XYZ file of C-alpha atoms in Angstrom:
80
model
C 206.671 -17.214 69.602
C 204.085 -19.704 70.905
C 201.121 -20.982 68.885
C 198.960 -22.774 71.438
C 196.335 -23.939 68.911
C 198.964 -25.781 66.840
C 201.224 -26.745 69.793
C 204.199 -25.028 68.115
C 206.927 -22.834 69.515
C 209.350 -20.843 67.363
C 212.708 -20.078 68.950
C 214.866 -17.447 67.252
C 218.020 -15.465 67.870
C 220.950 -17.564 69.045
C 219.163 -20.803 69.947
C 221.107 -23.340 72.033
C 219.785 -26.890 72.553
C 221.345 -29.379 74.990
C 220.683 -33.034 75.877
C 221.588 -35.150 78.894
C 223.669 -37.383 76.594
C 226.130 -34.569 75.857
C 224.715 -33.313 72.559
C 224.732 -29.570 71.870
C 223.139 -27.798 68.905
C 223.322 -24.135 67.937
C 221.192 -22.365 65.311
C 219.478 -19.050 64.664
C 215.925 -20.400 64.393
C 214.052 -23.649 65.067
C 210.380 -24.565 65.298
C 209.437 -27.195 67.887
C 206.241 -29.246 67.835
C 205.318 -29.649 71.507
C 202.778 -32.395 70.780
C 205.257 -34.944 69.388
C 208.627 -33.411 70.374
C 209.778 -32.963 66.758
C 211.611 -29.920 65.407
C 212.592 -28.273 62.145
C 215.222 -25.598 61.672
C 215.770 -23.853 58.339
C 218.943 -21.944 59.278
C 222.542 -23.200 59.479
C 223.127 -25.440 62.481
C 226.238 -26.554 64.355
C 226.323 -29.507 66.730
C 228.789 -31.373 68.857
C 228.861 -34.422 71.090
C 231.457 -36.602 72.779
C 231.850 -38.391 69.398
C 232.610 -35.318 67.267
C 231.019 -32.325 65.599
C 228.627 -31.730 62.719
C 227.212 -28.790 60.796
C 224.679 -28.300 58.030
C 222.333 -25.786 56.439
C 219.237 -27.064 58.263
C 218.097 -29.657 60.800
C 215.124 -31.980 61.244
C 214.450 -33.821 64.501
C 211.885 -36.618 64.174
C 209.173 -37.175 66.802
C 210.555 -37.898 70.266
C 214.069 -37.203 68.975
C 214.476 -40.674 67.473
C 216.499 -39.273 64.564
C 218.353 -36.061 63.940
C 218.921 -35.238 60.285
C 221.248 -32.503 59.074
C 220.329 -31.142 55.640
C 222.496 -29.775 52.784
C 226.238 -29.098 52.853
C 226.787 -31.328 55.872
C 230.287 -31.513 57.359
C 231.256 -34.124 59.993
C 234.332 -34.459 62.189
C 234.701 -37.670 64.227
C 237.031 -37.627 67.212
C 239.471 -40.565 67.463
């Protein structure tokens, strides 16, 4: 769902996000602000990278992806 006036896009139904650095995130729904490249997801999220894996009940990505915050009941596994 795209809201052009607010520069927002809502992705839903098996969302997969990937980065060039090897990060992968999976969730059922996330809203992305196209103006500042921030995002907020209010559904459980699972992520993995070359360093390990992480999961939580929600996710917040700050503008330009400077920080990724997992919210509530966060579990982390770090690979040796």
